[in-house]
mmCIF file of C-alpha atoms in Angstrom:
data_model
loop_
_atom_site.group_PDB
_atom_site.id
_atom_site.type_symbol
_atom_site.label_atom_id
_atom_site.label_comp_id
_atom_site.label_asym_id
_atom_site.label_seq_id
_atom_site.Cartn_x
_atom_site.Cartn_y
_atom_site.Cartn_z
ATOM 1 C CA UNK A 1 -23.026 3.441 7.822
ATOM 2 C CA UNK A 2 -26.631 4.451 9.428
ATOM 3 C CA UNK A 3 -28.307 7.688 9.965
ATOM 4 C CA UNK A 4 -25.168 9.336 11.961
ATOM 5 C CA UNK A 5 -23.069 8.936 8.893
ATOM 6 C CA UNK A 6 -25.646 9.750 6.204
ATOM 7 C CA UNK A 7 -26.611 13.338 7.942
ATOM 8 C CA UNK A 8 -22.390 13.777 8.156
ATOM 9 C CA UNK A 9 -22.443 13.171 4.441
ATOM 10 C CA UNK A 10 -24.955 15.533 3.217
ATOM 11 C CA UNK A 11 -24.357 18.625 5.346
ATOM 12 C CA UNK A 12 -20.650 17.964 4.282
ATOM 13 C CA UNK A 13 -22.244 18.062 0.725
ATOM 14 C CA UNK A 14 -23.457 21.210 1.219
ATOM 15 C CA UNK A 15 -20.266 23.002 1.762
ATOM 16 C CA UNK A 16 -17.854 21.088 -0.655
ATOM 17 C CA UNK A 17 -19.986 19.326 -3.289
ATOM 18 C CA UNK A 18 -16.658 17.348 -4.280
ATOM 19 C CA UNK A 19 -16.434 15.673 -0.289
ATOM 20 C CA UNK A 20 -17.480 12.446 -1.964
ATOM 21 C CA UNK A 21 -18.844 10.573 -4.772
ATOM 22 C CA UNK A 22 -22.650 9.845 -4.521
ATOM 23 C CA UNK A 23 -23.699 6.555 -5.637
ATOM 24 C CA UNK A 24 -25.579 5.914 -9.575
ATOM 25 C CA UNK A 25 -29.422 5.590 -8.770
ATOM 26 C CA UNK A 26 -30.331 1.956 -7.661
ATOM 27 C CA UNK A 27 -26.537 1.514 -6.410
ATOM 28 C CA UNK A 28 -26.946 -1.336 -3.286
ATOM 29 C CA UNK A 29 -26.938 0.091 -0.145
ATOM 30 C CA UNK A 30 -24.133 -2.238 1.441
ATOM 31 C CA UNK A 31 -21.428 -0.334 -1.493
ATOM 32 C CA UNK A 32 -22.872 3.124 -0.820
ATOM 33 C CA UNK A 33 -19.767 4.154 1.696
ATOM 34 C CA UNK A 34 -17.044 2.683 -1.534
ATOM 35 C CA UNK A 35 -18.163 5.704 -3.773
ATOM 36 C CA UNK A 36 -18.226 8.239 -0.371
ATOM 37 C CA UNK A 37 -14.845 6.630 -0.110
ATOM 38 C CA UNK A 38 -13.417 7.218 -3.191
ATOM 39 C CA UNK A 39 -14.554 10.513 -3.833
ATOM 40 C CA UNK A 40 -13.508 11.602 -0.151
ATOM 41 C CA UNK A 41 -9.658 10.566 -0.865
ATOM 42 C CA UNK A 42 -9.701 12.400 -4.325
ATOM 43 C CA UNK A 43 -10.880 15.492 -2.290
ATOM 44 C CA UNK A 44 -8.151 15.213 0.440
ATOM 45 C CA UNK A 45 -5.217 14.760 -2.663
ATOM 46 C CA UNK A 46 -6.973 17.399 -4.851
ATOM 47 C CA UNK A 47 -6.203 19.463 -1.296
ATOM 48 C CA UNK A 48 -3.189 18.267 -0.702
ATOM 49 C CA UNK A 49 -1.407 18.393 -4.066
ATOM 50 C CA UNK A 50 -3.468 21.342 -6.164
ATOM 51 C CA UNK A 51 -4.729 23.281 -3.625
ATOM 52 C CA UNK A 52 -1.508 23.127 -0.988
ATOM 53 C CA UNK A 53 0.528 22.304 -3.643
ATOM 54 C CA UNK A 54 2.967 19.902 -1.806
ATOM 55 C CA UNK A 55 5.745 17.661 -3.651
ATOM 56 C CA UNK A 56 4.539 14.482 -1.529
ATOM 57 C CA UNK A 57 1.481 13.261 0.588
ATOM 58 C CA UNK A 58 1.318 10.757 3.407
ATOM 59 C CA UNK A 59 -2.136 8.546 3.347
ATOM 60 C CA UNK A 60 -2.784 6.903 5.988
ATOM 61 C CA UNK A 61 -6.600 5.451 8.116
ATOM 62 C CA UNK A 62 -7.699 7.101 10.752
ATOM 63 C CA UNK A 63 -7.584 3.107 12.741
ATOM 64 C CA UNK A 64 -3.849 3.148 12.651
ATOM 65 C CA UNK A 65 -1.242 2.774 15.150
ATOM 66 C CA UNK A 66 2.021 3.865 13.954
ATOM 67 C CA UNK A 67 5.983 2.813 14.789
ATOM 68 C CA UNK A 68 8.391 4.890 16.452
ATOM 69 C CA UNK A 69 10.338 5.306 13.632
ATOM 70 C CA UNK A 70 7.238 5.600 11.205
ATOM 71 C CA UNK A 71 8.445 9.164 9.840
ATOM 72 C CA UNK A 72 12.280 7.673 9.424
ATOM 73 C CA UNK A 73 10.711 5.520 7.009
ATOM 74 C CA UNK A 74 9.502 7.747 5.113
ATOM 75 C CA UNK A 75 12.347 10.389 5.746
ATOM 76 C CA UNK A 76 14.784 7.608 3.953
ATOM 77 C CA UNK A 77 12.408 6.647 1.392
ATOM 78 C CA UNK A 78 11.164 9.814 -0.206
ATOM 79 C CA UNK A 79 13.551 10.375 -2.811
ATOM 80 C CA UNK A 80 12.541 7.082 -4.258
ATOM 81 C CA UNK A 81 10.067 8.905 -5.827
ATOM 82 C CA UNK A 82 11.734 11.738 -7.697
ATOM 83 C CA UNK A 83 15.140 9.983 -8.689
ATOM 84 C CA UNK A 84 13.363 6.456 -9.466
ATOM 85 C CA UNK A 85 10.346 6.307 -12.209
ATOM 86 C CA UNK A 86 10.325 2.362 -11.786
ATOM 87 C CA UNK A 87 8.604 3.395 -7.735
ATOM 88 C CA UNK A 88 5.412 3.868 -7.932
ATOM 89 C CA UNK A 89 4.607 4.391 -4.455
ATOM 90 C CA UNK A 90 6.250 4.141 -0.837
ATOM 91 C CA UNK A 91 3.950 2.112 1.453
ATOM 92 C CA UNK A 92 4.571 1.377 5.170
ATOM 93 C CA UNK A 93 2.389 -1.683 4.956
ATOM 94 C CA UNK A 94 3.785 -5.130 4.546
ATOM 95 C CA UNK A 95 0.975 -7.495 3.337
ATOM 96 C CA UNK A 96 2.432 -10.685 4.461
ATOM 97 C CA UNK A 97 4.097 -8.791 7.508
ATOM 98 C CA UNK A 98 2.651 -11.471 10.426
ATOM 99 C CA UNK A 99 5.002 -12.197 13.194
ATOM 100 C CA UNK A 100 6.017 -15.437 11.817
ATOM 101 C CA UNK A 101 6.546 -14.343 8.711
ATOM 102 C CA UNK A 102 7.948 -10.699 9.258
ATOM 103 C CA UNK A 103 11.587 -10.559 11.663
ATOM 104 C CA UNK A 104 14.256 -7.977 10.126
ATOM 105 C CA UNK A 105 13.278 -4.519 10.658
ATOM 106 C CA UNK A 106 15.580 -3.178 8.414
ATOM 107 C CA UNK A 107 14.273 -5.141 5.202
ATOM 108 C CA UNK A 108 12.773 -3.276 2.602
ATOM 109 C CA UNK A 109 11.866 -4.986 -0.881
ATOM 110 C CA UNK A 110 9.930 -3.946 -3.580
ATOM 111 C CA UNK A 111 6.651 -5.384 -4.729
ATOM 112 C CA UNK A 112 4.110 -5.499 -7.882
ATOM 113 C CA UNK A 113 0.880 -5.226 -5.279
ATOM 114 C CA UNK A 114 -0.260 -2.192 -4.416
ATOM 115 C CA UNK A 115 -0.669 -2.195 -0.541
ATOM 116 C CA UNK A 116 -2.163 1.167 0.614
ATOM 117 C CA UNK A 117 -2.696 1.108 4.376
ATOM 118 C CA UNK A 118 0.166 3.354 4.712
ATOM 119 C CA UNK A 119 1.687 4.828 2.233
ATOM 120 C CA UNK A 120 3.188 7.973 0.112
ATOM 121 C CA UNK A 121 2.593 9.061 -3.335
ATOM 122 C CA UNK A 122 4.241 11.800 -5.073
ATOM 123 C CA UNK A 123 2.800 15.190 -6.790
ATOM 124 C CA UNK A 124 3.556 13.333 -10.455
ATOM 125 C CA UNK A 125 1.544 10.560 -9.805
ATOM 126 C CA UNK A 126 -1.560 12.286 -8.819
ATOM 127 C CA UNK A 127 -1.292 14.454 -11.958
ATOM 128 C CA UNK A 128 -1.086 11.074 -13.553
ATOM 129 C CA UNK A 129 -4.580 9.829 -11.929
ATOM 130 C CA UNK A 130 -6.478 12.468 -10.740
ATOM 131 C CA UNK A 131 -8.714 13.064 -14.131
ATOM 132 C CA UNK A 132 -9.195 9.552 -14.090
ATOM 133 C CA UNK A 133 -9.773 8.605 -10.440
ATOM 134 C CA UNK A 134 -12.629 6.104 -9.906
ATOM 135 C CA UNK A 135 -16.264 6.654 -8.327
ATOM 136 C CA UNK A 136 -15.426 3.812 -5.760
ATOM 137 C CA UNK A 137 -13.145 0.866 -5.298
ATOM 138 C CA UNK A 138 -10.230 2.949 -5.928
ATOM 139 C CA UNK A 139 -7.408 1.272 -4.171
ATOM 140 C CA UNK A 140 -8.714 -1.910 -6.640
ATOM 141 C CA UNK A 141 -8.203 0.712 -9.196
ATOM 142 C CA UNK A 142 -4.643 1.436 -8.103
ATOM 143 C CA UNK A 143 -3.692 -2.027 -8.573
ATOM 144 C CA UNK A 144 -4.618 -2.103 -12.223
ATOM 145 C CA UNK A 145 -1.747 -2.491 -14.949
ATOM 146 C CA UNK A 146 -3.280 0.937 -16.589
ATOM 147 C CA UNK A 147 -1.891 2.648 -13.255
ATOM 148 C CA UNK A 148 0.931 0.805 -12.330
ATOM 149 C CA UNK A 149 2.334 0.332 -15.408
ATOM 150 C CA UNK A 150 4.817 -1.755 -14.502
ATOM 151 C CA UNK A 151 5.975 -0.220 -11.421
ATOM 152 C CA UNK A 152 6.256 -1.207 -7.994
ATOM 153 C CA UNK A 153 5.567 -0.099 -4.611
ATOM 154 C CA UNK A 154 8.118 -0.219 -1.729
ATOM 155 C CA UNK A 155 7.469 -2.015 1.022
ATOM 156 C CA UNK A 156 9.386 -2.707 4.785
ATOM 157 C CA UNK A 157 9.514 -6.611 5.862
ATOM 158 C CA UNK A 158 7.707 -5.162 9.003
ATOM 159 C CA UNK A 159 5.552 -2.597 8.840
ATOM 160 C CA UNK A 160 5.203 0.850 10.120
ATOM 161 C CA UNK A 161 1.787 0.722 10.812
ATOM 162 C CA UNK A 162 -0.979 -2.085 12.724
ATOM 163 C CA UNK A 163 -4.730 -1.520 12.822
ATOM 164 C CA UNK A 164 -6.633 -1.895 15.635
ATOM 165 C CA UNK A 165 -10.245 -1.184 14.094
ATOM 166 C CA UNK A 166 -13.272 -3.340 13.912
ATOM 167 C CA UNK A 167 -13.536 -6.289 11.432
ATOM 168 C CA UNK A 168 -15.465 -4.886 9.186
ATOM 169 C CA UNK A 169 -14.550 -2.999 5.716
ATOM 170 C CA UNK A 170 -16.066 -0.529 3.952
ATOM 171 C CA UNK A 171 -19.064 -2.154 3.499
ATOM 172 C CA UNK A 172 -20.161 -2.429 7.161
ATOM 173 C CA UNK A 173 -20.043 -5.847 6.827
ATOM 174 C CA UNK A 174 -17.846 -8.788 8.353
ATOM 175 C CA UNK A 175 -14.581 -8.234 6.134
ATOM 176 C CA UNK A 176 -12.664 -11.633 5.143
ATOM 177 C CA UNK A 177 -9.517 -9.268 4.514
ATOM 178 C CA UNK A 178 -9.583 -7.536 7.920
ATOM 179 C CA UNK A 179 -8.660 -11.107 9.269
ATOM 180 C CA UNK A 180 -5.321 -10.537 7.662
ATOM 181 C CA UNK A 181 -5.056 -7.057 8.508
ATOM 182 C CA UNK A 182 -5.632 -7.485 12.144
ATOM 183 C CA UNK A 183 -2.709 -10.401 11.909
ATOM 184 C CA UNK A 184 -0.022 -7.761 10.480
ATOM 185 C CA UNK A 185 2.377 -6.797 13.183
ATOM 186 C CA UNK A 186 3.854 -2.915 14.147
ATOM 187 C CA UNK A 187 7.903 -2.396 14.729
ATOM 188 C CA UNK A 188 9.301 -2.238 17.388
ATOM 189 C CA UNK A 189 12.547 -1.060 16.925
ATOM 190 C CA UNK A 190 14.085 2.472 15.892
ATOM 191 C CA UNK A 191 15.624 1.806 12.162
ATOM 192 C CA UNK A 192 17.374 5.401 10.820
ATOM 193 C CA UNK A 193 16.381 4.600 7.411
ATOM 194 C CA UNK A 194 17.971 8.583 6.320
ATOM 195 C CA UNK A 195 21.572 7.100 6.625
ATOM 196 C CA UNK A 196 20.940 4.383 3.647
ATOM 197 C CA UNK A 197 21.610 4.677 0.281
ATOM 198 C CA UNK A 198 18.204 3.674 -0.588
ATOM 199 C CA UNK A 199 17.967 4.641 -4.258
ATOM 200 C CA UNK A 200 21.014 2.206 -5.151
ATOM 201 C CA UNK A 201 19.704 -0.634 -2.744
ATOM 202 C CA UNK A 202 16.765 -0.725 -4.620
ATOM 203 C CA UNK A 203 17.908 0.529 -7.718
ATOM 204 C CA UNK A 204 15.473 -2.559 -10.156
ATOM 205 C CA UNK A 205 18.489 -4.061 -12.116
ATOM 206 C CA UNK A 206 20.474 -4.878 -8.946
ATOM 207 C CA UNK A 207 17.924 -5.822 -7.110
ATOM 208 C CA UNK A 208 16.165 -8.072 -9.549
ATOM 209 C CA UNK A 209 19.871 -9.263 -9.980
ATOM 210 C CA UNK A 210 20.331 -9.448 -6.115
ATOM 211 C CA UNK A 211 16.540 -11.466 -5.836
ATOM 212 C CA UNK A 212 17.373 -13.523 -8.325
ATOM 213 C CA UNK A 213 20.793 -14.670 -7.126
ATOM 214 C CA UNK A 214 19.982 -15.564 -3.764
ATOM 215 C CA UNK A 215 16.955 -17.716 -5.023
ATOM 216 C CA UNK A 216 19.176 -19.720 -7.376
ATOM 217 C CA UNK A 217 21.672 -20.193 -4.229
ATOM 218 C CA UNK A 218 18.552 -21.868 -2.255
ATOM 219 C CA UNK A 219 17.591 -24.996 -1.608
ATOM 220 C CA UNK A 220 14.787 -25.710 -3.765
ATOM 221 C CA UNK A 221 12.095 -27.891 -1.614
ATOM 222 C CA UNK A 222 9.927 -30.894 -2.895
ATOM 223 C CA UNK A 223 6.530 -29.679 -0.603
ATOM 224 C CA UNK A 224 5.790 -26.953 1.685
ATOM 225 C CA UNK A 225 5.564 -28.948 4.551
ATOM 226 C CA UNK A 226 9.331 -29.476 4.585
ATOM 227 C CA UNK A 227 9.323 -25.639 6.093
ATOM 228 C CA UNK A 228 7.123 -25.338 8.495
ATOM 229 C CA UNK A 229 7.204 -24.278 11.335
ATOM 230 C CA UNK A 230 9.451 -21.839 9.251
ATOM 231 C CA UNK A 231 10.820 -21.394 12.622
ATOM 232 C CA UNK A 232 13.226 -24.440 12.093
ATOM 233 C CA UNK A 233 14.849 -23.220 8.661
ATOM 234 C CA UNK A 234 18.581 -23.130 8.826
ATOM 235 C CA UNK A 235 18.883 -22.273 5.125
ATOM 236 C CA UNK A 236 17.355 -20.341 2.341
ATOM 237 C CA UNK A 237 14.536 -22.520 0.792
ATOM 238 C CA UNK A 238 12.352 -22.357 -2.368
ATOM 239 C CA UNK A 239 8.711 -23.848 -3.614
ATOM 240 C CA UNK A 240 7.598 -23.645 -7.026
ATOM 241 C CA UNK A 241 4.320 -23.205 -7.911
ATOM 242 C CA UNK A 242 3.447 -24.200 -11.557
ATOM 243 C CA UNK A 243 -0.027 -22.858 -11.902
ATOM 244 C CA UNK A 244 -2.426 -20.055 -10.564
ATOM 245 C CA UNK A 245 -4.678 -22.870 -8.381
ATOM 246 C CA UNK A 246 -1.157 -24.425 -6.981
ATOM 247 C CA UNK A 247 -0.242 -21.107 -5.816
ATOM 248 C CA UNK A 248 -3.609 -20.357 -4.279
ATOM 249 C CA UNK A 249 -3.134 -23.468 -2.372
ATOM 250 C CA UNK A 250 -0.073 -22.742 -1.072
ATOM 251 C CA UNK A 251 -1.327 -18.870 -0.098
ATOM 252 C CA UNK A 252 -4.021 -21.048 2.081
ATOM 253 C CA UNK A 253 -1.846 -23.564 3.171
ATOM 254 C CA UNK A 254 0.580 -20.437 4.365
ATOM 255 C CA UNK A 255 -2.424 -18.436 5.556
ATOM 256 C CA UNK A 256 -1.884 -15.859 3.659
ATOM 257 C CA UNK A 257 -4.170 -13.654 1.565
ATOM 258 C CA UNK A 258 -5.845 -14.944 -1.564
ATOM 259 C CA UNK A 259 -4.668 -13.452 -5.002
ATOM 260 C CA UNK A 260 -6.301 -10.294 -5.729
ATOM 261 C CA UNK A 261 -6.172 -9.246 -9.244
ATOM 262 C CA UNK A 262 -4.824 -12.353 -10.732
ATOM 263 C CA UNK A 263 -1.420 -11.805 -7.963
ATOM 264 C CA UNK A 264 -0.220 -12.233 -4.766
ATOM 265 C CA UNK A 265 0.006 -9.609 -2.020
ATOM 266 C CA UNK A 266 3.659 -8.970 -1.319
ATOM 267 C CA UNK A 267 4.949 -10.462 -4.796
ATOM 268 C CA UNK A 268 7.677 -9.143 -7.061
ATOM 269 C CA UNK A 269 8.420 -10.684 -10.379
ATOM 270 C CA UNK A 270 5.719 -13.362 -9.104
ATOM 271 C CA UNK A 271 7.886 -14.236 -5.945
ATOM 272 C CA UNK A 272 6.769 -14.055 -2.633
ATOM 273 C CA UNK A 273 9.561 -14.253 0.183
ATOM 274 C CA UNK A 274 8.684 -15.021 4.464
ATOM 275 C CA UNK A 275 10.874 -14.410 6.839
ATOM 276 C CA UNK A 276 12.277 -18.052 7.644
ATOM 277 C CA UNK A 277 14.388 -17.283 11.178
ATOM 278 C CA UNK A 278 16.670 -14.987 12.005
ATOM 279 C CA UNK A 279 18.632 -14.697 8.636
ATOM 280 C CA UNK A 280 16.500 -17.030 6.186
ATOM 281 C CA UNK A 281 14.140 -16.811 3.577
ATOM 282 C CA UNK A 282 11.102 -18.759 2.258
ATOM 283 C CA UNK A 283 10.900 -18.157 -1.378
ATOM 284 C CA UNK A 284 7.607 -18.806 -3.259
ATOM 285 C CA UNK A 285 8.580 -18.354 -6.812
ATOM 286 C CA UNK A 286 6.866 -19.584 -10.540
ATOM 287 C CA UNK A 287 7.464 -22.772 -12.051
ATOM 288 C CA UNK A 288 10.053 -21.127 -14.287
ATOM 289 C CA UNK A 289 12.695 -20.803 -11.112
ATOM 290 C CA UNK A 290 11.956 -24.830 -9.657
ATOM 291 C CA UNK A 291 15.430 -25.898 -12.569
ATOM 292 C CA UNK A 292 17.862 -23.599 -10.151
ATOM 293 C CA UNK A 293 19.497 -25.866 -8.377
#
């Protein structure tokens, strides 16, 4: 925000009238830079895919530190998007990807949330969106069921990417979210994701088959509590939550981020799996998995 930014914007304006979206009249000053936002990423893709016309486009914040084997990620992940319409993007970001929660570098699991804060899209996509991409709040937008339409995003257990910004979001103003981000950790080790077979691995039928299987062989767990530290798990564990507020409780109880949108960050098919040791997993799953026994 301030004057340095506002004098960027304007002669910017001059040259490309498209640089960003300008706020409706009477707009509050404090969402001004979500509209400048917004339209400044649908003028980079518009770039990207219709004026350079490439197949595939890597988005990712300028406050970003990335992994050694950031581009392997992507390198082994890529074709996700042409030979699998269930993908809907590829994103380097892990939500829930804190160091307690995060250990297996090689992980990669699908999820319903939209992460950005890292992440690919392909040429298809943006034909989808870009005659109805928003004035501002557009990775909100993103994460709407009239965009994702039932697909999900990709995701590694640890991520690709860590920010080391300032606390403070788009606004200008002391972010609750950047609490979180700040608490998502980088890899650390080389993974050559190009020499997987990542388009049957995640293929959705096996892998909803695969999810579902190894939550049914867990051990299903009367009360959080019972797993933490999560440290101390020597088996695969489950908690049901039977409601939206028990489930908020437990995303608090877990430090993790609130729901957004009615869903959990991280969450596939309404499950939500931590890294629990070495080899473990904490599942958080809907009432309708608790009778597995």
């Amino acid at each position: 925000g301030g004057k340095a930014e506002g004098g960027f914007i304007a002669a910017r304006l001059e040259r490309d009238p498209q640089f960003v979206s300008l706020p409706p009249p009477k707009t509050p000053g404090h969402l001004h830079n979500y509209f400048h936002l917004s339209g400044h990423y649908k003028w980079a893709l518009t770039q990207m895919f219709d004026c350079r016309r490439f197949p595939k486009v890597i988005i990712l914040e300028d406050d970003m530190l990335i992994s050694a084997d950031f581009f392997s990620y992507f390198e082994g992940t890529h074709r996700l998007l042409d030979e699998d319409p269930t993908v809907y993007t590829i994103s380097s970001w892990n939500d829930n990807g804190f160091a307690e929660y995060a250990g297996n570098p090689a992980e990669v699991f699908r999820t319903d949330f939209f992460p950005g804060l890292g992440w690919m899209m392909g040429a298809n996509l943006w034909r989808e969106l870009k005659f109805k991409w928003p004035r501002a709040f557009w990775d909100d937008w993103m994460r709407e069921p009239a965009q994702t339409k039932g697909r999900s995003s990709v995701v590694p257990e640890v991520s690709r990417n860590a920010n080391f910004g300032q606390e403070r979001g788009a606004s200008g103003n002391e972010d609750p979210m950047r609490a979180h981000v700040s608490r998502v950790v980088k890899n650390e080790v080389f993974v050559n994701f190009s020499e997987r077979n990542l388009t049957e691995e995640l293929a959705l039928g096996a892998y909803r088959k695969r999810l579902q299987e190894r939550i049914r062989r867990s051990t299903l767990l009367a009360n959080l509590e019972l797993a933490v530290p999560l440290s101390g798990v020597t088996r695969d564990c489950r908690i049901a939550y039977a409601s939206k507020w028990e489930l908020e409780d437990m995303l608090r109880f877990l430090s993790l981020a609130p729901l957004s949108h009615g869903m959990a960050r991280g969450s596939f098919d309404g499950v939500i799996q931590l890294r629990a040791g070495r080899n473990r997993l904490l599942f958080i799953v809907p009432g309708h998995n608790q009778t597995h026994q």
